[in-house]
Coordinates of C-alpha atoms and ligand atoms in Angstrom, one line a residue:
Chain Q
X15 CA -35.2 66.6 -33.9
X16 CA -34.1 62.9 -33.9
X17 CA -36.5 60.5 -35.5
X18 CA -36.7 56.7 -35.3
X19 CA -38.4 53.9 -37.2
X20 CA -41.4 52.6 -35.3
X21 CA -42.6 49.2 -36.3
X22 CA -46.0 47.9 -35.6
X23 CA -46.1 44.2 -36.6
X24 CA -49.9 44.1 -36.2
X25 CA -50.2 46.1 -39.4
X26 CA -47.7 44.1 -41.5
X27 CA -49.2 42.1 -44.3
X28 CA -45.8 40.7 -45.4
X29 CA -46.0 42.3 -48.8
X30 CA -42.2 42.9 -48.7
X31 CA -42.4 46.4 -50.2
X32 CA -40.0 47.5 -47.5
X33 CA -37.4 44.9 -48.4
X34 CA -37.7 45.9 -52.1
X35 CA -37.3 49.6 -51.3
X36 CA -34.4 49.0 -49.0
X37 CA -32.4 46.9 -51.4
X38 CA -33.1 49.3 -54.3
X39 CA -32.0 52.3 -52.2
X40 CA -28.7 50.6 -51.1
X41 CA -27.9 48.1 -53.8
X42 CA -29.5 49.7 -56.8
X43 CA -31.6 46.6 -57.5
X44 CA -34.7 45.0 -56.2
X45 CA -33.3 42.1 -54.2
X46 CA -34.9 41.4 -50.8
X47 CA -32.0 39.1 -49.9
X48 CA -29.9 42.2 -49.6
X49 CA -32.4 44.3 -47.7
X50 CA -31.3 45.7 -44.3
X51 CA -34.9 45.3 -43.1
X52 CA -36.3 41.8 -43.0
X53 CA -39.8 40.6 -42.6
X54 CA -40.0 37.4 -40.6
X55 CA -43.0 35.3 -41.2
X56 CA -44.4 32.9 -38.5
X57 CA -46.3 29.7 -38.7
X58 CA -47.4 29.9 -35.1
X59 CA -49.7 32.7 -34.1
X60 CA -48.3 36.1 -35.1
X61 CA -48.1 36.6 -38.9
X62 CA -45.1 38.7 -39.7
X63 CA -42.5 41.0 -38.0
X64 CA -40.5 43.5 -39.9
X65 CA -37.2 43.8 -38.2
X66 CA -34.2 46.1 -38.5
X67 CA -31.7 48.1 -36.4
X68 CA -33.0 50.4 -33.7
X69 CA -29.8 52.5 -33.7
X70 CA -29.5 51.6 -30.0
X71 CA -27.6 53.8 -27.6
X72 CA -25.2 51.0 -26.7
X73 CA -24.0 50.6 -30.3
X74 CA -22.4 47.3 -29.7
X75 CA -21.2 47.1 -33.3
X76 CA -19.6 50.5 -33.1
X77 CA -17.7 49.7 -30.0
X78 CA -16.5 46.3 -31.1
X79 CA -15.2 47.5 -34.5
X80 CA -11.4 47.4 -34.6
X81 CA -10.9 50.1 -37.1
X82 CA -13.6 52.7 -36.5
X83 CA -15.6 51.9 -39.6
X84 CA -18.9 52.6 -37.8
X85 CA -19.8 56.0 -36.4
X86 CA -22.9 57.8 -35.2
X87 CA -24.5 60.3 -37.6
X88 CA -25.3 63.1 -35.2
X89 CA -28.1 64.5 -37.4
X90 CA -30.1 61.3 -37.9
X91 CA -28.8 59.3 -34.9
X92 CA -28.1 56.4 -37.1
X93 CA -24.9 54.3 -36.7
X94 CA -23.4 54.3 -40.2
X95 CA -20.8 52.2 -41.9
X96 CA -17.9 53.6 -43.9
X97 CA -17.4 50.9 -46.4
X98 CA -14.0 52.3 -47.4
X99 CA -12.7 51.6 -43.8
X100 CA -14.5 48.3 -43.1
X101 CA -12.2 45.4 -43.4
X102 CA -15.0 42.8 -43.3
X103 CA -13.8 41.1 -40.1
X104 CA -17.5 40.5 -39.0
X105 CA -16.8 41.1 -35.3
X106 CA -19.7 43.6 -35.3
X107 CA -22.0 40.8 -36.5
X108 CA -21.5 38.7 -33.4
X109 CA -21.2 41.7 -31.1
X110 CA -24.6 43.1 -32.0
X111 CA -27.1 41.2 -29.7
X112 CA -30.0 42.1 -32.1
X113 CA -28.4 40.5 -35.2
X114 CA -29.1 43.7 -37.2
X115 CA -25.6 44.1 -38.8
X116 CA -24.9 41.4 -41.3
X117 CA -22.1 40.2 -43.6
X118 CA -22.5 40.5 -47.3
X119 CA -20.2 38.0 -49.0
X120 CA -20.4 39.9 -52.4
X121 CA -19.0 43.1 -51.0
X122 CA -16.8 41.4 -48.4
X123 CA -18.1 44.0 -45.9
X124 CA -21.1 44.3 -43.6
X125 CA -24.3 46.2 -44.1
X126 CA -26.8 47.8 -41.7
X127 CA -29.7 50.2 -41.6
X128 CA -28.6 53.8 -41.9
X129 CA -32.1 55.3 -42.0
X130 CA -31.3 56.3 -45.6
X131 CA -29.7 59.5 -44.3
X132 CA -33.0 60.6 -42.7
X133 CA -35.5 59.5 -45.4
X134 CA -36.0 55.8 -44.7
X135 CA -37.3 54.2 -47.9
X136 CA -38.9 51.2 -46.0
X137 CA -41.2 53.6 -44.2
X138 CA -41.9 55.4 -47.4
X139 CA -42.8 52.2 -49.2
X140 CA -44.9 50.5 -46.5
X141 CA -48.5 50.7 -47.6
X142 CA -50.1 49.9 -44.3
X143 CA -48.3 52.1 -41.8
X144 CA -46.5 49.1 -40.2
X145 CA -43.3 51.0 -40.5
X146 CA -43.3 54.7 -39.7
X147 CA -40.7 57.3 -39.1
X148 CA -41.6 59.2 -35.9
X149 CA -40.3 61.6 -33.4
X150 CA -37.7 59.8 -31.2
X151 CA -39.3 61.2 -28.1
X152 CA -42.5 59.4 -28.6
X153 CA -43.0 57.2 -25.6
X154 CA -44.1 54.0 -27.3
X155 CA -40.7 53.9 -28.9
X156 CA -38.9 53.8 -25.6
X157 CA -40.9 50.7 -24.7
X158 CA -40.0 49.1 -27.9
X159 CA -36.4 49.7 -27.3
X160 CA -36.4 48.5 -23.6
X161 CA -35.0 45.2 -24.5
X162 CA -31.8 46.9 -25.4
X163 CA -31.2 47.7 -21.8
X164 CA -31.4 44.1 -20.8
X165 CA -28.7 43.1 -23.1
X166 CA -26.2 45.4 -21.6
X167 CA -22.9 43.8 -20.5
X168 CA -23.0 45.8 -17.3
X169 CA -25.0 45.1 -14.2
X170 CA -28.6 46.4 -14.3
X171 CA -29.2 50.1 -13.7
X172 CA -25.8 51.2 -15.0
X173 CA -25.7 53.3 -18.0
X174 CA -22.9 52.6 -20.5
X175 CA -21.6 56.2 -20.4
X176 CA -21.0 56.1 -24.1
Chain F
X26 CA -6.3 63.2 -11.3
X27 CA -3.4 61.4 -13.1
X28 CA -4.5 58.4 -15.2
X29 CA -1.8 56.2 -16.7
X30 CA -2.7 53.6 -19.3
X31 CA -0.1 51.0 -20.2
X32 CA -0.6 49.5 -23.7
X33 CA -2.0 51.3 -26.7
X34 CA -4.0 48.5 -28.2
X35 CA -7.9 48.5 -28.4
X36 CA -8.3 48.1 -24.6
X37 CA -5.9 50.9 -23.8
X38 CA -7.1 53.3 -26.4
X39 CA -10.8 52.8 -25.6
X40 CA -10.0 53.2 -21.8
X41 CA -8.1 56.4 -22.5
X42 CA -11.0 57.8 -24.5
X43 CA -13.5 56.9 -21.9
X44 CA -11.4 58.4 -19.1
X45 CA -11.3 61.6 -21.0
X46 CA -15.1 61.6 -21.5
X47 CA -15.7 60.9 -17.8
X48 CA -13.1 63.3 -16.4
X49 CA -12.6 66.5 -18.5
X50 CA -9.9 67.8 -16.2
X51 CA -7.8 64.7 -15.5
X52 CA -4.5 63.9 -17.1
X53 CA -4.6 60.9 -19.4
X54 CA -1.3 59.3 -20.5
X55 CA -1.3 56.4 -22.8
X56 CA 2.0 54.5 -23.1
X57 CA 2.6 52.1 -25.9
X58 CA 5.8 50.4 -26.8
X59 CA 5.2 49.8 -30.5
X60 CA 6.7 52.3 -32.9
X61 CA 3.3 52.7 -34.7
X62 CA 0.1 54.7 -34.4
X63 CA -2.3 52.7 -32.2
X64 CA -3.6 49.9 -34.3
X65 CA -5.8 46.7 -34.1
X66 CA -3.9 43.5 -34.4
X67 CA -7.0 41.8 -35.7
X68 CA -6.8 44.0 -38.9
X69 CA -3.4 42.6 -39.7
X70 CA -4.9 39.7 -41.8
X71 CA -6.5 42.2 -44.1
X72 CA -3.2 44.0 -44.6
X73 CA -1.7 40.6 -45.6
X74 CA -4.6 40.0 -47.9
X75 CA -4.1 43.5 -49.3
X76 CA -7.6 44.6 -48.6
X77 CA -6.2 47.6 -46.7
X78 CA -2.9 49.5 -46.4
X79 CA -1.2 49.9 -43.0
X80 CA -3.3 53.0 -42.1
X81 CA -6.3 50.7 -42.5
X82 CA -5.3 48.8 -39.4
X83 CA -5.2 52.0 -37.2
X84 CA -7.7 52.1 -34.4
X85 CA -8.5 55.7 -35.0
X86 CA -8.4 57.8 -38.1
X87 CA -8.1 61.5 -38.5
X88 CA -5.0 63.5 -37.7
X89 CA -4.7 64.6 -34.2
X90 CA -7.3 62.2 -32.7
X91 CA -5.4 61.8 -29.5
X92 CA -4.2 65.5 -29.3
X93 CA -7.8 66.7 -29.8
X94 CA -8.8 64.6 -26.7
X95 CA -5.8 65.7 -24.7
X96 CA -4.6 62.1 -24.5
X97 CA -0.9 62.2 -24.2
X98 CA 0.4 59.4 -26.3
X99 CA 3.9 58.2 -25.4
X100 CA 6.1 55.6 -27.1
X101 CA 8.0 53.9 -24.4
X102 CA 7.9 50.6 -22.5
X103 CA 6.8 50.2 -18.9
X104 CA 9.5 48.3 -17.1
X105 CA 7.9 48.0 -13.6
X106 CA 5.5 49.5 -11.1
X107 CA 6.5 51.0 -7.7
X108 CA 3.3 50.5 -5.8
X109 CA 4.5 52.3 -2.6
X110 CA 5.2 55.5 -4.6
X111 CA 2.4 55.0 -7.1
X112 CA 4.8 55.3 -10.1
X113 CA 5.5 53.4 -13.3
X114 CA 9.1 53.1 -14.4
X115 CA 9.7 53.5 -18.1
X116 CA 12.5 51.8 -20.0
X117 CA 13.3 55.3 -21.4
X118 CA 14.5 56.2 -17.9
X119 CA 11.6 58.4 -16.8
X120 CA 8.9 57.5 -14.4
X121 CA 5.2 58.4 -14.3
X122 CA 3.1 59.1 -11.2
X123 CA -0.4 57.7 -11.2
X124 CA -3.5 58.1 -9.2
X125 CA -5.2 55.4 -11.2
X126 CA -3.3 52.9 -13.4
X127 CA -4.6 50.6 -16.1
X128 CA -2.6 47.7 -17.3
X129 CA -3.6 46.8 -20.9
X130 CA -0.4 45.3 -22.2
X131 CA -2.1 42.5 -24.1
X132 CA -0.5 39.2 -24.9
X133 CA 2.3 37.9 -27.1
X134 CA 2.8 34.9 -29.2
X135 CA 4.6 31.8 -27.8
X136 CA 6.5 29.2 -29.8
X137 CA 6.8 25.5 -29.0
X138 CA 10.1 24.4 -27.3
X139 CA 11.5 22.5 -30.3
X140 CA 14.9 22.9 -32.0
X141 CA 15.2 25.6 -34.6
X142 CA 12.2 27.7 -33.7
X143 CA 14.3 30.8 -33.6
X144 CA 15.8 30.5 -37.1
X145 CA 15.4 33.3 -39.6
X146 CA 12.4 32.8 -41.9
X147 CA 10.1 31.7 -39.0
X148 CA 7.7 34.5 -38.1
X149 CA 4.8 35.0 -35.7
X150 CA 1.8 37.0 -37.0
X151 CA 1.1 39.4 -34.2
X152 CA 2.4 42.9 -34.9
X153 CA 2.6 45.2 -37.8
X154 CA 6.3 44.6 -37.9
X155 CA 5.7 40.8 -38.2
X156 CA 3.2 41.6 -41.0
X157 CA 5.8 43.6 -43.0
X158 CA 8.2 40.6 -42.8
X159 CA 5.6 38.1 -43.8
X160 CA 4.6 40.3 -46.8
X161 CA 8.3 40.6 -47.8
X162 CA 8.7 36.8 -47.5
X163 CA 5.6 35.7 -49.4
X164 CA 5.8 36.2 -53.1
X165 CA 3.2 34.4 -55.2
X166 CA 4.0 30.7 -55.2
X167 CA 6.2 30.8 -52.1
X168 CA 6.1 27.6 -50.0
X169 CA 4.6 28.6 -46.7
X170 CA 4.0 26.3 -43.7
X171 CA 1.6 27.6 -41.1
X172 CA 2.1 26.0 -37.7
X173 CA -1.2 26.0 -35.6
X174 CA -4.8 25.9 -36.8
X175 CA -6.5 27.5 -33.8
X176 CA -8.6 30.6 -34.1
X177 CA -5.7 33.0 -34.9
X178 CA -4.0 30.4 -37.1
X179 CA -7.1 30.0 -39.2
X180 CA -7.4 33.8 -39.6
X181 CA -3.9 33.9 -40.8
X182 CA -4.5 30.9 -43.0
X183 CA -7.2 32.9 -44.8
X184 CA -4.8 35.9 -45.3
X185 CA -2.0 33.7 -46.5
X186 CA -4.2 31.9 -49.0
X187 CA -5.1 35.3 -50.4
X188 CA -1.4 36.0 -51.0
X189 CA -1.5 33.0 -53.4
X190 CA 1.2 31.1 -51.7
X191 CA 1.5 27.3 -51.7
X192 CA 0.2 26.7 -48.2
X193 CA 0.4 23.8 -45.8
X194 CA -1.1 23.9 -42.3
X195 CA 0.3 21.7 -39.6
X196 CA -1.7 21.3 -36.4
X197 CA -0.8 19.1 -33.4
X198 CA -4.4 18.6 -32.3
X199 CA -6.6 16.0 -34.1
X200 CA -8.7 18.7 -35.7
X201 CA -8.6 22.3 -36.8
X202 CA -10.0 24.9 -34.3
X203 CA -9.9 22.5 -31.4
X204 CA -11.1 25.1 -29.0
X205 CA -13.7 26.8 -31.1
X206 CA -15.3 24.0 -33.1
X207 CA -16.5 20.4 -32.4
X208 CA -15.5 17.4 -34.5
X209 CA -18.3 18.0 -37.0
X210 CA -17.5 21.6 -37.7
X211 CA -13.8 21.1 -37.6
X212 CA -14.0 18.3 -40.1
X213 CA -16.2 20.4 -42.5
X214 CA -13.6 23.3 -42.3
X215 CA -10.7 20.9 -43.0
X216 CA -12.4 19.3 -46.0
X217 CA -13.4 22.8 -47.2
X218 CA -9.8 24.0 -47.1
X219 CA -8.4 20.8 -48.7
X220 CA -10.9 21.2 -51.5
X221 CA -9.5 24.7 -52.1
X222 CA -5.9 23.7 -52.4
X223 CA -4.6 24.2 -48.8
X224 CA -2.9 21.1 -47.5
X225 CA -4.0 20.4 -43.9
X226 CA -2.1 18.0 -41.7
X227 CA -3.9 17.7 -38.4
X228 CA -2.6 15.3 -35.6
X229 CA 0.9 16.2 -36.8
X230 CA 3.7 17.5 -34.6
X231 CA 6.7 19.5 -35.8
X232 CA 9.6 18.0 -34.0
X233 CA 12.4 20.3 -35.3
X234 CA 13.2 22.8 -38.0
X235 CA 16.5 23.1 -39.9
X236 CA 17.7 25.7 -42.4
X237 CA 19.9 25.2 -45.4
X238 CA 20.5 27.8 -48.2
X239 CA 17.4 29.8 -47.3
X240 CA 15.2 26.6 -47.3
X241 CA 13.6 25.6 -44.1
X242 CA 12.9 21.9 -43.4
X243 CA 10.3 20.9 -40.9
X244 CA 10.8 17.4 -39.3
X245 CA 7.4 15.9 -38.8
X246 CA 8.4 12.6 -37.2
X247 CA 6.5 9.7 -38.9
X248 CA 4.8 12.2 -41.2
X249 CA 8.1 12.9 -42.9
X250 CA 9.4 16.3 -43.8
X251 CA 8.2 19.5 -45.3
X252 CA 10.2 22.2 -47.1
X253 CA 9.3 25.9 -46.8
X254 CA 10.5 29.3 -47.8
X255 CA 8.6 30.8 -44.8
X256 CA 7.1 29.4 -41.6
X257 CA 4.4 31.2 -39.8
X258 CA 3.9 30.2 -36.2
X259 CA 0.5 30.6 -34.6
X260 CA 0.7 28.1 -31.8
X261 CA -0.5 30.1 -28.9
X262 CA -0.2 33.3 -26.9
X263 CA 0.5 34.4 -23.3
X264 CA -0.3 37.6 -21.4
X265 CA 2.5 40.2 -20.9
X266 CA 3.0 40.1 -17.1
X267 CA 6.7 40.9 -16.7
X268 CA 6.2 44.5 -15.6
X269 CA 4.2 43.3 -12.6
X270 CA 7.2 41.7 -10.8
X271 CA 7.4 42.9 -7.3
X272 CA 4.2 44.8 -7.6
X273 CA 2.1 42.3 -5.6
X274 CA -0.6 42.3 -8.3
X275 CA -2.2 38.9 -8.3
X276 CA -2.0 36.8 -11.4
X277 CA -2.9 33.3 -12.6
X278 CA -2.9 32.9 -16.3
X279 CA -3.6 36.6 -16.7
X280 CA -4.0 39.5 -14.2
X281 CA -6.9 38.5 -11.8
X282 CA -9.6 41.3 -11.9
X283 CA -13.0 41.6 -10.3
X284 CA -16.2 42.8 -11.9
X285 CA -14.9 46.3 -11.7
X286 CA -11.8 45.2 -13.6
X287 CA -9.8 46.1 -10.5
X288 CA -6.8 44.1 -9.4
X289 CA -6.1 43.2 -5.8
X290 CA -3.8 46.2 -5.5
X291 CA -5.5 49.5 -4.9
X292 CA -5.8 51.9 -7.9
X293 CA -4.5 49.3 -10.3
X294 CA -6.9 47.9 -13.0
X295 CA -6.4 45.6 -15.9
X296 CA -8.2 45.1 -19.2
X297 CA -8.1 43.2 -22.4
X298 CA -5.9 40.2 -23.4
X299 CA -3.8 40.6 -20.2
X300 CA -6.7 40.4 -17.8
X301 CA -8.4 37.4 -16.4
X302 CA -11.8 38.6 -15.6
X303 CA -15.3 37.3 -15.0
X304 CA -16.6 34.9 -17.6
X305 CA -20.3 35.5 -18.3
X306 CA -21.0 31.8 -18.9
X307 CA -19.2 30.2 -16.0
X308 CA -18.8 32.9 -13.4
X309 CA -15.2 31.9 -13.0
X310 CA -12.4 34.1 -14.2
X311 CA -11.0 33.6 -17.7
X312 CA -8.8 35.3 -20.2
X313 CA -10.9 35.9 -23.4
X314 CA -8.4 37.2 -25.8
X315 CA -10.8 38.7 -28.3
X316 CA -11.6 42.2 -29.6
X317 CA -15.1 42.6 -28.1
X318 CA -13.7 41.7 -24.6
X319 CA -10.8 44.2 -25.0
X320 CA -13.3 46.9 -25.9
X321 CA -15.7 46.1 -23.1
X322 CA -13.0 45.8 -20.6
X323 CA -11.4 49.1 -21.6
X324 CA -14.6 51.0 -21.2
X325 CA -15.7 49.5 -18.0
X326 CA -12.3 49.7 -16.3
X327 CA -12.1 53.3 -17.3
X328 CA -15.6 54.1 -15.9
X329 CA -14.6 52.6 -12.6
X330 CA -11.2 54.4 -12.6
X331 CA -13.0 57.7 -13.1
X332 CA -15.3 57.0 -10.1
X333 CA -18.4 55.7 -11.9
X334 CA -18.9 52.4 -10.1
X335 CA -19.8 49.9 -12.9
X336 CA -20.0 46.2 -12.6
X337 CA -19.3 43.9 -15.5
X338 CA -21.5 40.9 -16.1
X339 CA -18.6 39.1 -17.6
X340 CA -17.2 38.5 -21.1
X341 CA -18.8 36.1 -23.4
X342 CA -16.4 33.9 -25.3
X343 CA -17.3 34.3 -29.0
X344 CA -15.6 34.2 -32.3
X345 CA -16.4 34.6 -36.0
X346 CA -14.1 33.3 -38.6
X347 CA -13.9 33.3 -42.4
X348 CA -11.9 30.3 -43.7
X349 CA -11.6 30.6 -47.5
X350 CA -15.2 31.8 -47.7
X351 CA -16.7 29.4 -45.1
X352 CA -18.0 31.4 -42.2
X353 CA -18.1 29.9 -38.8
X354 CA -18.9 31.3 -35.4
X355 CA -19.0 30.1 -31.8
X356 CA -20.6 31.5 -28.6
X357 CA -20.4 30.8 -24.9
X358 CA -20.8 27.2 -23.7
X359 CA -20.9 25.6 -27.2
X360 CA -19.6 22.4 -25.7
X361 CA -22.8 22.2 -23.6
X362 CA -23.9 22.6 -20.1
X363 CA -24.1 19.8 -17.6
X364 CA -27.6 18.3 -17.7
X365 CA -28.4 20.5 -20.6
X366 CA -29.9 19.7 -24.0
X367 CA -28.6 20.1 -27.5
X368 CA -30.2 20.8 -30.9
X369 CA -28.1 20.0 -34.0
X370 CA -28.7 20.5 -37.7
X371 CA -25.7 19.3 -39.8
X372 CA -25.5 19.2 -43.6
X373 CA -22.0 17.9 -44.1
X374 CA -21.9 18.1 -47.9
X375 CA -23.5 21.5 -48.0
X376 CA -21.2 22.8 -45.3
X377 CA -23.9 24.1 -43.1
X378 CA -24.0 23.4 -39.4
X379 CA -25.9 24.7 -36.4
X380 CA -25.5 23.4 -32.9
X381 CA -27.4 25.0 -30.0
X382 CA -26.9 24.2 -26.3
X383 CA -29.5 24.8 -23.7
X384 CA -29.6 24.8 -19.9
X385 CA -33.3 24.4 -19.0
X386 CA -35.0 26.5 -21.6
X387 CA -32.1 29.1 -21.9
X388 CA -29.7 29.2 -24.7
X389 CA -26.1 29.0 -23.3
X390 CA -23.9 28.4 -26.3
X391 CA -23.8 27.7 -30.0
X392 CA -21.8 26.8 -33.0
X393 CA -22.6 27.9 -36.6
X394 CA -21.1 27.2 -40.0
X395 CA -22.4 28.9 -43.1
X396 CA -24.7 31.2 -41.1
X397 CA -24.2 35.0 -41.7
X398 CA -27.5 36.6 -41.4
X399 CA -28.7 37.7 -37.9
X400 CA -26.1 35.6 -36.2
X401 CA -25.8 38.3 -33.4
X402 CA -29.2 37.2 -32.0
X403 CA -27.4 34.2 -30.6
X404 CA -25.3 36.5 -28.5
X405 CA -28.5 38.3 -27.6
X406 CA -30.3 35.1 -26.4
X407 CA -27.3 33.9 -24.5
X408 CA -26.5 37.2 -22.8
X409 CA -30.1 38.0 -21.8
X410 CA -30.7 34.5 -20.6
X411 CA -34.3 34.8 -21.9
X412 CA -36.5 31.8 -21.3
X413 CA -37.5 30.2 -24.5
X414 CA -40.5 28.4 -23.1
X415 CA -42.3 26.4 -25.9
X416 CA -39.8 27.6 -28.4
X417 CA -37.1 25.4 -26.9
X418 CA -38.9 22.3 -28.2
X419 CA -39.3 23.9 -31.6
X420 CA -35.6 24.6 -31.7
X421 CA -34.7 21.1 -30.6
X422 CA -36.6 20.0 -33.8
X423 CA -35.3 22.8 -36.0
X424 CA -32.5 24.9 -34.7
X425 CA -32.7 27.2 -37.7
X426 CA -35.8 28.7 -36.2
X427 CA -33.5 30.6 -33.8
X428 CA -34.3 34.0 -35.3
X429 CA -38.0 33.4 -35.0
X430 CA -37.6 32.2 -31.4
X431 CA -35.6 35.4 -30.7
X432 CA -38.3 37.6 -32.2
X433 CA -41.1 35.9 -30.2
X434 CA -39.3 35.5 -26.9
X435 CA -36.7 38.2 -26.5
X436 CA -38.3 41.3 -27.9
X437 CA -40.6 43.3 -25.7
X438 CA -43.8 44.4 -27.4
X439 CA -44.9 47.9 -27.5
Ligands
FAD2 C1 -3.6 38.1 -36.5 C2 -4.7 38.3 -35.4 C3 -6.0 38.2 -35.7 C4 -7.0 38.4 -34.8 N1 -8.3 38.3 -35.1 C5 -9.3 38.5 -34.2 C6 -10.6 38.4 -34.6 O1 -11.0 38.1 -35.8 N2 -11.6 38.6 -33.6 C7 -11.2 38.9 -32.4 O2 -12.1 39.1 -31.6 N3 -9.9 39.0 -32.0 C8 -8.9 38.8 -32.9 N4 -7.6 38.9 -32.5 C9 -7.3 39.2 -31.1 C10 -7.3 40.7 -30.8 O3 -6.5 41.4 -31.7 C11 -6.9 41.0 -29.4 O4 -7.8 40.3 -28.5 C12 -6.9 42.4 -29.0 O5 -5.9 43.0 -29.8 C13 -6.5 42.7 -27.5 O6 -6.4 44.0 -27.3 P1 -5.5 44.5 -26.1 O7 -5.6 46.0 -26.1 O8 -5.9 43.8 -24.9 O9 -4.0 44.0 -26.4 P2 -3.1 44.4 -27.7 O10 -3.8 44.6 -28.9 O11 -2.1 43.3 -27.7 O12 -2.4 45.7 -27.2 C14 -1.5 45.8 -26.2 C15 -0.4 46.8 -26.5 O13 0.4 47.0 -25.3 C16 1.8 47.0 -25.7 N5 2.6 46.6 -24.6 C17 2.9 45.4 -24.1 N6 3.8 45.5 -23.0 C18 4.0 46.8 -22.8 C19 4.7 47.5 -21.9 N7 5.4 46.9 -20.9 N8 4.8 48.9 -22.0 C20 4.1 49.5 -22.9 N9 3.4 48.9 -23.9 C21 3.3 47.5 -23.8 C22 1.8 45.9 -26.8 O14 3.0 46.1 -27.6 C23 0.6 46.3 -27.6 O15 0.8 47.4 -28.5 C24 -6.6 38.8 -33.4 C25 -5.3 38.9 -33.1 C26 -4.3 38.7 -34.1 C27 -2.8 38.8 -33.7
SF4_3 S1 -16.9 44.0 -40.3 FE1 -16.3 46.1 -40.8 S2 -17.7 47.4 -39.5 FE2 -17.8 45.3 -38.7 S3 -16.3 45.3 -37.1 FE3 -15.2 44.6 -38.9 S4 -14.3 46.4 -39.8 FE4 -15.8 47.1 -38.3

């Protein structure tokens, strides 16, 4: 059964445990700057929004990659990067309309959320339940992802057939 | 159904794969004229920089990728199209019947019409074959002159610099990246390069090249002369249109296609660098010779060829570039929209720059230097045309709030 990250910003206290856990999982060090999930804080109104890749069906990054460094993990549904293949051209970073695949100057490659292979550490670390890992069929999730449809490069009501 | 795809670059390969997915029983033939496995030109700089081997430039990995999808890959060159018989003539002598034909033959480099441009030691940087020659001609410390500092020129600049050559860049226009950066950004990139040991001569025209004893001499008019062991020319490209002669397919700069990537001739589509299709920003038709457009064109053309009517909203002109570690990007109408407004934050000494262009309260274009995190949301905002409301004024005061504006305005809430 596919699962997805569900983010409920109302519950986020901006404690940054998710960023710490993510960077530790992927970089082996607590370094929020290298986290693939990012908490954005606001001065106006809303307090904080944790933000990361939704593993969208369109997979803009994957289709734009010139060397097939990105592929879909059929078990988790995540679009994963093969670092050995990535040349670091950054085309995926401008192709993704959500801004959730980013260049890392230290590695010379990009980085994105891979759902930690099915055990996302951000959700594990979040003490308030602002990030949970839920059944992908859950309806609230579809609504959260609706915006993805609007960004499609095709006319409305056309599925990408990917 | 017989599908024939001409050109085995990104547009052609993605189209062939999509055709296969959409029509399990159809015949898909992919014709490419290069003696290589299908590869991505844009990976060539990383071959020059020795980040990858040749296989690393290939579009698809894994043995038998095309066989497994029953895509017949043929190495041959299309010579012409007989529209009345619905056949493509190949230079090898055969001809292929098609029910649906895709032209994805890409573009090729051009050279300025000056004396000496065809001398040995002057290379383009377009194909794997070019790359092999450049690699052979650039030992450490070799004197290399790069002609052209446009987008492709600047990518090649980065790759050559990594080969530790003594590099000089000559550009006719008054600044680097004249079509991707404004004066502020172009000036920052130029100073950045100079500070890292690359000599940049903008506003300089090469008038002739001569060759004596393996040494090339570039005549620069009033700017004197330059000696080089190798010259790399990146002064422009033009679409490959020759095979269309007599076909009746309408062309302007490229092959004119509609929102379905169809040409004016029935059953003939075009995609990628060779196609002049709808421009998302202007509604006019333009050639956007970039990878994301090639990939979108290839997919959408194939959907339509296979009978799934799909309209394209147009390609967004966008680029991202790494110039010796300084990362820049451009999106859409970065020069501004008529009657629109502009937000600018420039730190000339810190090499950081962000310029946003609005029409009403919609983001229509942007330039960024030194911005790598979440830069894709600029595309998201431009392409969705989301109204920024009160956030526009905040962005006019501080363009760096763009990610916050995106989160507040563009994301739907559960
Ligand atoms: C050095 C370099 C760096 C680049 N960097 C970037 C970048 O960073 N970002 C970006 O977005 N874009 C970049 N590009 C541009 C990008 O590579 C092109 O937009 C893309 O390759 C276009 O794909 P295409 O399939 O339309 O054409 P191509 O990749 O050119 O493929 C067309 C193929 O058709 C073949 N062909 C031509 N005529 C015939 C014929 N008559 N019969 C059979 N086959 C034929 C050609 O030989 C070629 O193999 C770069 C290009 C170069 C050269
Ligand atoms: S940066 Fe890496 S993953 Fe992204 S498009 Fe380029 S090669 Fe592919």
